[in-house]
Coordinates of C-alpha atoms in Angstrom, one line a residue:
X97 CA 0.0 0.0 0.0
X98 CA 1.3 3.4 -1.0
X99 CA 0.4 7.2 -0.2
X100 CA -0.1 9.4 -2.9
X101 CA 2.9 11.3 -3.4
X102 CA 0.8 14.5 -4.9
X103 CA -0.6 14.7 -1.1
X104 CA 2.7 14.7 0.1
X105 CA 3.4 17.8 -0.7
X106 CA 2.2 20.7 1.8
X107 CA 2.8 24.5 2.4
X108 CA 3.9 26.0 5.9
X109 CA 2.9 28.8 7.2
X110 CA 4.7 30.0 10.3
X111 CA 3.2 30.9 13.8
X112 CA 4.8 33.4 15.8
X113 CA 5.3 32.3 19.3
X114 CA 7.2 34.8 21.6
X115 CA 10.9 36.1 22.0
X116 CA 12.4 38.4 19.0
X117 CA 10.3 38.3 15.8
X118 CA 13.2 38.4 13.8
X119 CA 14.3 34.9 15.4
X120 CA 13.3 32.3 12.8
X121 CA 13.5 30.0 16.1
X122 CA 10.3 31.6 17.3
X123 CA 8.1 30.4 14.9
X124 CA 5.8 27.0 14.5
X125 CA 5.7 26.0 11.4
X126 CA 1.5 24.7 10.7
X127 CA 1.7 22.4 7.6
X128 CA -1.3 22.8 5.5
X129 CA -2.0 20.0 3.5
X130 CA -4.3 19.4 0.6
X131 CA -7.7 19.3 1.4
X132 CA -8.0 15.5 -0.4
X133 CA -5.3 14.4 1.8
X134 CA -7.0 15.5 5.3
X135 CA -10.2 13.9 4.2
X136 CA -7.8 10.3 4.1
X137 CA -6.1 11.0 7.0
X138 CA -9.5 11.3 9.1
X139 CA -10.8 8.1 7.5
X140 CA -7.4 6.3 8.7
X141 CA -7.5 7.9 12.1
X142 CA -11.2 6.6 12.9
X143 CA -10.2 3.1 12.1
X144 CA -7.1 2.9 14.1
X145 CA -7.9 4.5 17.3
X146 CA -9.3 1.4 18.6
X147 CA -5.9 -0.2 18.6
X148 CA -4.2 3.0 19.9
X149 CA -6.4 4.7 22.3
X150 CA -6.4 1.4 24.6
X151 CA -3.2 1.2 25.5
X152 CA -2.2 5.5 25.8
X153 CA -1.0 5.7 29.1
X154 CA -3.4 7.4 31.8
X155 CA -0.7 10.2 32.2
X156 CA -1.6 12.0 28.6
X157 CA -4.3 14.1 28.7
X158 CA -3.9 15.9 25.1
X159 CA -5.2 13.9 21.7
X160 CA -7.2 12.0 23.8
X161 CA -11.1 11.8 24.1
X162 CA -12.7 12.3 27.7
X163 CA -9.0 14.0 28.9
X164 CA -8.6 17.8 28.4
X165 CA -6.7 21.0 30.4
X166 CA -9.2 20.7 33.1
X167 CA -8.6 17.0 33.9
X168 CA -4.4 17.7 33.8
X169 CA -4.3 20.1 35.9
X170 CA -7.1 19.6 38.3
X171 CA -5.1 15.8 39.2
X172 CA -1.8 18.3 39.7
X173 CA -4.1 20.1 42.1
X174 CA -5.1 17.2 43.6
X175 CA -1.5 15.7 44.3
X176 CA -0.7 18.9 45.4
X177 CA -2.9 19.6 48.1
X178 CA -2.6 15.9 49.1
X179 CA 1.3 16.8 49.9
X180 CA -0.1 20.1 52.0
X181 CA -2.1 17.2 53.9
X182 CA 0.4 15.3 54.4
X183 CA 2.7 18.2 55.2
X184 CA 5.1 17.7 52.6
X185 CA 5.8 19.8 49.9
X186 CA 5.6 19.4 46.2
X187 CA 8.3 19.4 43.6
X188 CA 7.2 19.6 40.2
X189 CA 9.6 20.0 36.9
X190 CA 8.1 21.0 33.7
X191 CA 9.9 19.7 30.5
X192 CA 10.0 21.1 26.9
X193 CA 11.2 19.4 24.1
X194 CA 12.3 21.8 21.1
X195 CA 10.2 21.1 17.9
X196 CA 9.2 17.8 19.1
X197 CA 6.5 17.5 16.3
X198 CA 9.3 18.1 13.6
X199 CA 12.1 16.4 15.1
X200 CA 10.5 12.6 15.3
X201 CA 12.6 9.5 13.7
X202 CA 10.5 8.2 11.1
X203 CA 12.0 4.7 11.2
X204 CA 11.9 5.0 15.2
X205 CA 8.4 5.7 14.7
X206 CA 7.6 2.7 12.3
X207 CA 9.3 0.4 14.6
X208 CA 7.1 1.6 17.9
X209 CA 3.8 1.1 15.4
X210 CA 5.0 -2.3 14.9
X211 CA 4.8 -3.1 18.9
X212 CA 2.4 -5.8 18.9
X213 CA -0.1 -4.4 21.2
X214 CA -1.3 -2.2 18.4
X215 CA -1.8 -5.0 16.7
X216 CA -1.6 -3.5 13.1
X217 CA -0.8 -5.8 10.2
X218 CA 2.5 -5.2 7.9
X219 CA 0.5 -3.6 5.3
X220 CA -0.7 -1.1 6.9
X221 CA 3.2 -0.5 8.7
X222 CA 4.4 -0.5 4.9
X223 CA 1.1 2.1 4.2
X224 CA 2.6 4.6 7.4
X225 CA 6.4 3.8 5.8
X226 CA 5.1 5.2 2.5
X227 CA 3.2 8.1 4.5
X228 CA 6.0 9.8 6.1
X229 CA 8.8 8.9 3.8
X230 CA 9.1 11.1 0.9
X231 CA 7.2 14.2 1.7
X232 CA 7.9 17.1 1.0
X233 CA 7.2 21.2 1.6
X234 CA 7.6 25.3 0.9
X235 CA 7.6 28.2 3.3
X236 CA 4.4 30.7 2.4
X237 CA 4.8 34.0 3.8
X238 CA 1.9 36.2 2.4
X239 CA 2.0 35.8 -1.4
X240 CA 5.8 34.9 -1.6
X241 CA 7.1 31.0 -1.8
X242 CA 9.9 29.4 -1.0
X243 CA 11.7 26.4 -2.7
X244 CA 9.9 23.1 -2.1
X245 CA 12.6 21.2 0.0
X246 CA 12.7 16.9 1.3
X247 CA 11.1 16.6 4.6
X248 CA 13.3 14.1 6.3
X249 CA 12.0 13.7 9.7
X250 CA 8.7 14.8 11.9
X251 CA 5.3 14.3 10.9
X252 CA 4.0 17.6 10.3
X253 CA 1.9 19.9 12.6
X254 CA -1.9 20.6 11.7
X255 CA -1.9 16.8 10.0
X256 CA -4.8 15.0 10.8
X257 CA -3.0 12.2 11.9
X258 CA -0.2 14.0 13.6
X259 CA -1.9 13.9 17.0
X260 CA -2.7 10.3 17.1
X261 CA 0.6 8.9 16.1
X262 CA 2.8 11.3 18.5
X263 CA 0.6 9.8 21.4
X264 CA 2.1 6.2 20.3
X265 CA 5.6 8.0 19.6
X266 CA 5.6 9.8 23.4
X267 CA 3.7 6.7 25.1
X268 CA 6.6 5.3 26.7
X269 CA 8.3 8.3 28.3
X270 CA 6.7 7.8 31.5
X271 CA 9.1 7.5 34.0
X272 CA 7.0 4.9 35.4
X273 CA 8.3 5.2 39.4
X274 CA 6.0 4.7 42.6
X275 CA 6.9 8.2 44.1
X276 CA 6.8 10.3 40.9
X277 CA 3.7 11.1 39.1
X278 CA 4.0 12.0 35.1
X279 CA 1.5 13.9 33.4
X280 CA 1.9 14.9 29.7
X281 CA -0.2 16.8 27.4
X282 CA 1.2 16.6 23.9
X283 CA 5.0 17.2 24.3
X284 CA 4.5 18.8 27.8
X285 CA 5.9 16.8 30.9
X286 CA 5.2 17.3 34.0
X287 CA 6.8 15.0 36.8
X288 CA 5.2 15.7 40.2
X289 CA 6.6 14.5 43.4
X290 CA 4.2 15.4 46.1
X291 CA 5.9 13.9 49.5
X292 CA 9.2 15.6 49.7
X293 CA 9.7 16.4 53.2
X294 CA 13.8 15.9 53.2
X295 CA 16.6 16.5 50.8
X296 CA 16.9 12.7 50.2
X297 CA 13.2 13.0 48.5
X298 CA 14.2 15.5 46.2
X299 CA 16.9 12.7 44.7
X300 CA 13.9 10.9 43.8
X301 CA 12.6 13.2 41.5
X302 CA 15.8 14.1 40.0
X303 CA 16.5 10.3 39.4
X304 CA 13.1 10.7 37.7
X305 CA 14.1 13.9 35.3
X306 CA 17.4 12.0 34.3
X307 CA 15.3 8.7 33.3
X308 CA 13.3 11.5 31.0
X309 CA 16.3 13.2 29.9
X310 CA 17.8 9.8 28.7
X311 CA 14.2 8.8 27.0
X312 CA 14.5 12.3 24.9
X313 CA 18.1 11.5 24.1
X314 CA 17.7 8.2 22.9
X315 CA 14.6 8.6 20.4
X316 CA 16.2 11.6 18.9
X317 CA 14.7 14.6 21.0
X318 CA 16.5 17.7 22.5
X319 CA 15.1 19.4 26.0
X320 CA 15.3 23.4 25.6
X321 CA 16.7 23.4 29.0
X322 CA 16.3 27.1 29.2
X323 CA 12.6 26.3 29.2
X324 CA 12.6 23.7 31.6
X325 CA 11.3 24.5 34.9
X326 CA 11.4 24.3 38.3
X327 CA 8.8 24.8 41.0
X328 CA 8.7 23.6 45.1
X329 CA 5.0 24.3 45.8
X330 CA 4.5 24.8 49.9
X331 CA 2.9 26.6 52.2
X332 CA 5.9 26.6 54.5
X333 CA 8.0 29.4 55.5
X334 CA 11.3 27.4 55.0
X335 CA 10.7 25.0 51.8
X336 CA 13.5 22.7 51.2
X337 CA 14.9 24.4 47.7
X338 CA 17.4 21.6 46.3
X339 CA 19.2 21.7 43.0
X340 CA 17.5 20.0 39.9
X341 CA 20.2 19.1 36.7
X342 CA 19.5 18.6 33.2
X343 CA 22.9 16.8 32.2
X344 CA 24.9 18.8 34.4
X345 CA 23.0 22.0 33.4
X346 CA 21.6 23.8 36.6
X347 CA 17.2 23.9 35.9
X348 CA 16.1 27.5 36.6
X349 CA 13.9 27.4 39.8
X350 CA 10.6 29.7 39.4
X351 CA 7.9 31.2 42.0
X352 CA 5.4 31.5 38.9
X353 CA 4.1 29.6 35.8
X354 CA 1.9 29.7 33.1
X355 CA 0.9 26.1 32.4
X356 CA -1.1 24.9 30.3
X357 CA -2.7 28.4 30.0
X358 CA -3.1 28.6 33.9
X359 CA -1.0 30.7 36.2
X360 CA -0.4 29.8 39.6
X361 CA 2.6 30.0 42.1
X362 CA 5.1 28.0 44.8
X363 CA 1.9 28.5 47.3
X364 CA -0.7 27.1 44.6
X365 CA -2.3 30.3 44.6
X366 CA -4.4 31.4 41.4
X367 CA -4.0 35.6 42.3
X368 CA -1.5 36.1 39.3
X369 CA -4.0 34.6 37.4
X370 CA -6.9 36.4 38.4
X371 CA -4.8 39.4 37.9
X372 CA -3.5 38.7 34.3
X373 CA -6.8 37.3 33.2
X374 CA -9.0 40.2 34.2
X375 CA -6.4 42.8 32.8
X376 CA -6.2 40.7 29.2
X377 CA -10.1 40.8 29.6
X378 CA -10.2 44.3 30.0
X379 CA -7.8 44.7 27.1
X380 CA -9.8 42.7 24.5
X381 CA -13.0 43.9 26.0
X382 CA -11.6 47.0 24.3
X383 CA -11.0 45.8 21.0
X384 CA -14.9 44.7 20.8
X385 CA -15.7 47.5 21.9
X386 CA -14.0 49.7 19.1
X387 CA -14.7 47.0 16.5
X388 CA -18.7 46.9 17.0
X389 CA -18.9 50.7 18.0
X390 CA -21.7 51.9 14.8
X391 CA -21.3 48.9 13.0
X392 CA -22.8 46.1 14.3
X393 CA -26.1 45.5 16.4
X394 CA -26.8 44.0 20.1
X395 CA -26.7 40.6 18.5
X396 CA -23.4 40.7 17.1
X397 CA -22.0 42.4 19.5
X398 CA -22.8 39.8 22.1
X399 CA -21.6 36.9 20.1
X400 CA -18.5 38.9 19.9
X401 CA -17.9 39.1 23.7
X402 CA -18.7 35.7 24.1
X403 CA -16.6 34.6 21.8
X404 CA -13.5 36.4 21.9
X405 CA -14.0 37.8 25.5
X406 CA -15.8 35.3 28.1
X407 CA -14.0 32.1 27.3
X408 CA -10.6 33.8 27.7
X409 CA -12.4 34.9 31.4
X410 CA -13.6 31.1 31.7
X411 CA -10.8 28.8 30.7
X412 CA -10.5 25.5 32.9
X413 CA -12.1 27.5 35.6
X414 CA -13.4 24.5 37.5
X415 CA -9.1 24.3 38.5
X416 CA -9.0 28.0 39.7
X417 CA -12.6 29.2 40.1
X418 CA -12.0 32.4 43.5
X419 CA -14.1 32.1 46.5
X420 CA -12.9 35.7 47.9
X421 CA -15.5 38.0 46.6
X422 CA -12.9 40.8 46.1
X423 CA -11.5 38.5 42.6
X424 CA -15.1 37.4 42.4
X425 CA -16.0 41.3 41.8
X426 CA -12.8 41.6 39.4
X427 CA -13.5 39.0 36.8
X428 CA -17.6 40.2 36.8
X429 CA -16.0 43.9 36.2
X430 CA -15.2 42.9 33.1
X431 CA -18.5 41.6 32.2
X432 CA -20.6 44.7 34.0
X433 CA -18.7 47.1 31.5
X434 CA -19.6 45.2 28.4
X435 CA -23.4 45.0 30.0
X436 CA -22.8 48.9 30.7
X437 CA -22.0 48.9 26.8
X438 CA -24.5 46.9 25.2
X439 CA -27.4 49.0 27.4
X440 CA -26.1 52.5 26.5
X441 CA -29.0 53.2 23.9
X442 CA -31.5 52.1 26.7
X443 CA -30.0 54.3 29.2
X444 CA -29.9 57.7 27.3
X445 CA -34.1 57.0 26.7
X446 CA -34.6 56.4 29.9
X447 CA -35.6 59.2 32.7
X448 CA -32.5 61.6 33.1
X449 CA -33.6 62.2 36.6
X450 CA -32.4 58.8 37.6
X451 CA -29.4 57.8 38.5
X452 CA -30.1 54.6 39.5
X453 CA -29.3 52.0 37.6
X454 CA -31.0 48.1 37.5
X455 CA -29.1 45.6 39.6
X456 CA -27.0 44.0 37.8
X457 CA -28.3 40.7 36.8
X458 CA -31.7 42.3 35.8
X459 CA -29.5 43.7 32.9
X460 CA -27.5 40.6 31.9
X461 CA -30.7 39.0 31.6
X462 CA -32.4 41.6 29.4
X463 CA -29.3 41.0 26.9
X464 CA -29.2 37.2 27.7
X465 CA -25.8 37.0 29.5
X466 CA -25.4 35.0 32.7
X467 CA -23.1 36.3 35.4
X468 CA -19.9 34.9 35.4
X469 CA -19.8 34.0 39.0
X470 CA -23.0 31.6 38.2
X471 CA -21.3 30.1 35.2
X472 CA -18.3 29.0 36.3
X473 CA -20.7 27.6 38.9
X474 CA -22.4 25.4 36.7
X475 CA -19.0 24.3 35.2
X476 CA -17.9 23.3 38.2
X477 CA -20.6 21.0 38.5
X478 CA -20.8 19.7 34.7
X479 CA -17.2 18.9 35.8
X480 CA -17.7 16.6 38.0
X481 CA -20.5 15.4 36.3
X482 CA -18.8 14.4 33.7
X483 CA -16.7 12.4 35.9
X484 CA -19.3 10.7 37.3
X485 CA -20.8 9.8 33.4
X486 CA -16.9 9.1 32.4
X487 CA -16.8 11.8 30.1
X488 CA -14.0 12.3 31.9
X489 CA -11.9 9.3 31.0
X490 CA -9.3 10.1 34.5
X491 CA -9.3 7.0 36.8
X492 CA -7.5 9.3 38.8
X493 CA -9.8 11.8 39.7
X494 CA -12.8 8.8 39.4
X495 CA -11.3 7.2 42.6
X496 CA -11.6 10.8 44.5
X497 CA -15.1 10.8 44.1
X498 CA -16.7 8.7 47.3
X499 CA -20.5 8.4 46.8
X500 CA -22.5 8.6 49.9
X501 CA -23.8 5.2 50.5
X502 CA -27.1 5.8 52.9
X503 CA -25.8 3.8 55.8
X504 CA -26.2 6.6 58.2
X505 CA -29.4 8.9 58.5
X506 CA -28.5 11.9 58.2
X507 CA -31.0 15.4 58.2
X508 CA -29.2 16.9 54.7
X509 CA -27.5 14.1 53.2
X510 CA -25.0 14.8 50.4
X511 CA -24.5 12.7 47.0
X512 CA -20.7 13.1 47.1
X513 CA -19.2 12.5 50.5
X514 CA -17.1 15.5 51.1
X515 CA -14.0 13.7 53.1
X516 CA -13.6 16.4 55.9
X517 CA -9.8 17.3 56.8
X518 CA -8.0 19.5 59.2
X519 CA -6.0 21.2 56.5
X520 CA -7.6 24.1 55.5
X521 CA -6.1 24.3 52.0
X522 CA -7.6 20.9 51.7
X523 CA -10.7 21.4 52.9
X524 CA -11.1 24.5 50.0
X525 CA -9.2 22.4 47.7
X526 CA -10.5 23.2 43.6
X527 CA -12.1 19.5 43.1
X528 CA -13.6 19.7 47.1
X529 CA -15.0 22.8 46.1
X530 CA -17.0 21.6 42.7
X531 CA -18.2 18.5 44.6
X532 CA -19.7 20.8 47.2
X533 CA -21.5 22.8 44.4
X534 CA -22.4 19.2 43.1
X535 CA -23.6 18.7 46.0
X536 CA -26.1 21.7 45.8
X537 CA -27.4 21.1 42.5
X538 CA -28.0 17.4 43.0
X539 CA -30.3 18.3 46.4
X540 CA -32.5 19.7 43.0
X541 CA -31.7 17.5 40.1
X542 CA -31.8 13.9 39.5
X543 CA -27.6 13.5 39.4
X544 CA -29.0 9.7 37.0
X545 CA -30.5 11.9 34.4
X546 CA -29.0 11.8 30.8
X547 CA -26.2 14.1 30.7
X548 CA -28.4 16.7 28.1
X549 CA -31.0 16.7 30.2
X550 CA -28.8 16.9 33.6
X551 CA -27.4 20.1 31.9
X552 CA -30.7 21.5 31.3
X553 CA -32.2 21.4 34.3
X554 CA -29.2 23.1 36.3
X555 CA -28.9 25.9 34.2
X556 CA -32.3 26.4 34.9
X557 CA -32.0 26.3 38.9
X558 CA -32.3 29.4 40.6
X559 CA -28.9 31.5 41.5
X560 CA -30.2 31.5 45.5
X561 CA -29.4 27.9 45.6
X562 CA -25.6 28.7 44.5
X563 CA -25.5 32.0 46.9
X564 CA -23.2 31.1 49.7
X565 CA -20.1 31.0 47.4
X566 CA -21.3 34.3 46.6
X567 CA -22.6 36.9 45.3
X568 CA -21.7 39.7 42.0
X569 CA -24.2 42.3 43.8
X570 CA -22.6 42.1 47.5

């Protein structure tokens, strides 16, 4: 079996990603490939996830169906605020591999496919050696085109099948120890050791990074140590700050990081992200603003905000959702001023003589916006929902969810069993505090009830039910 070698060829367009602009280094290259040639690759990628997709290891949480941002790094929350119960602290290195997606062996690759417990035959082995050997591609800037050059490695980003065959290709660079945790999504590694309470625990973990550091060296991959990270998470006033090594290099030791689109710091607090989040908001609030100002209508303008706006204001925020209402009043500020917005045509008809205006969710719901404090509510509890329906394919985070079983009578009982702990942190902990508003909603809706339906009927609960984890109007 052969690939057509016209689809072989594809143009790539590159994406900026930060540093110097003039750096060609700083650019992803997306490969676009004729539109034929994505319409095979999907056909070949529903037929052979059923032999991949079964044996992915439970640490990857990208390419994968039922595993997402939310799952990642709400089970690095979770180890983490088991180490505060425990009090230990957590030690967690974050890897980058430079231009992993362009760098992969193609023969390494062939020979990993071959593994029996994929269970593909040789013709379809000779079919993937024909679809990655010979291919070929130009640079497109604007209107201008480069040479077409031999591709001799990777397997192109923005291919259809890209995604499916790096998960076999990065499947066994779990570290695979009984202390460390590994979780990956896409090239991203994370190795968490949670129970470090001496300098003899941090050798653990750095036995761990050296086992990764010899995986990426022998299939052909280079770290980008300057990227690789360092972080001791603790609420202690004297962590224990040992030396990590990547070959001898010294790993940069940080108090903040962005991960996975998430900021948080060495006390797993989310304020840096509330902070950058609201000003970005603000910032692109802005932007709509001018864009729709005497162009577009109500409608439109909505759509925009919703689009471009709230889900910036909403990413993963069952991991980071604030309970303080002074960042509770910071994320809906962004939100009142787009309701200010939208209603300004309403307000100049209206009776100068008042200066009063309508509380505030009276006017999100005469544009048909929910506050933002009640939404990330309800995602909170489609999360765990989802859990509980295995949407959520994460054993992980299955096993944390206790059921209440009826053996004792209690006045209020709960669905979920809220373990109760003397840690505060715990106690408050991101996945306590969705099972708590599971909790809530399940007191008023069936928690059996197709997941459609589930969702219907708590969007249409009432926000008192919801109000002591309070309130945009106090």
């Amino acid at each position: 079996m052969y690939y057509p070698t016209l689809w072989k060829t594809g143009h790539l367009t590159p994406i900026y990603k930060s540093g110097k602009r003039s750096d060609v280094t700083n650019y992803r290259g997306v490969c676009v490939s004729p539109n034929f040639a994505k319409v095979f690759e999907i056909i070949i990628s529903d037929q052979i996830k059923f032999n991949i997709f079964p044996n992915i290891s439970p640490s990857h949480h990208g390419f994968f169906p039922g595993r997402r941002v939310e799952s990642n790094l709400m089970v690095l929350s979770l180890l983490v605020h088991d180490g505060f119960a425990n009090n230990c602290q957590t030690d967690v290195f974050y890897g980058d591999i430079r231009k992993a997606f362009d760098v992969i062996n193609n023969i390494a690759l062939i020979f990993k496919l071959s593994d029996a417990k994929y269970r593909f035959s040789n013709s379809l082995l000779l079919w993937f050696r024909s679809f990655f050997h010979g291919r070929r591609q130009f640079v497109k800037i604007n209107s201008i085109l480069s040479i077409v050059i031999e591709v001799l490695s990777g397997i192109g980003q923005g291919s259809i099948l890209a995604a499916l065959i790096f998960l076999v290709f990065f499947n066994d660079s779990d570290c695979n120890s009984s202390i460390t945790t590994d979780l990956n999504f896409a090239d991203d590694k994370k190795i968490v050791h949670n129970r470090i309470s001496s300098i003899d625990d941090t050798k653990l973990l750095q036995s761990s990074i050296d086992k990764f550091v010899k995986w990426c060296s022998d299939n052909g991959f280079e770290l980008n140590t300057d990227k690789c990270k360092i972080m001791s998470i603790s609420k202690k006033r004297s962590p224990i700050l040992a030396d990590y090594y990547i070959d001898g290099k010294l790993i940069k030791r940080v108090h903040s990081y962005k991960d996975l689109g998430v900021t948080y710091n060495d006390e797993f607090s989310f304020n840096d992200h509330f902070e950058l989040s609201t000003k970005k908001g603000m910032s692109m609030l802005s932007f709509v603003k001018r864009q729709c100002y005497g162009r577009f209508n109500l409608d439109t303008a909505r759509m925009l905000y919703s689009a471009i706006v709230r889900s910036h204001l909403e990413f993963a925020s069952p991991v980071w959702a604030p309970h303080h209402a002074v960042h509770i009043k910071s994320f809906e500020s962004v939100q009142r001023q787009f309701v200010l917005y939208a209603n300004r045509d309403r307000y100049v008809n209206e009776n100068q003589d008042s200066y009063q205006l309508r509380p505030y969710l009276d006017r999100c719901n005469e544009i048909r916006l929910t506050s933002l404090l009640r939404r990330r509510t309800d995602a909170a509890v489609f999360f765990i929902h989802d859990i509980l329906t295995g949407k959520i394919n994460v054993q992980f985070l299955r096993d944390r969810i206790h059921l209440y079983d009826g053996s004792r009578c209690l006045r209020y009982p709960s669905f979920i069993r809220i373990n109760r702990s003397n840690n505060v942190y715990s106690r408050f902990s991101p996945f306590n505090f969705a099972c708590q508003l599971f909790n809530m909603a399940a007191a008023h809706v069936d928690p059996s009830l197709p997941s459609l339906l589930f969702r219907q009927s708590v969007l249409k609960l009432d926000d008192s039910i919801f109000e002591k984890f309070g309130n945009p109007d106090a």
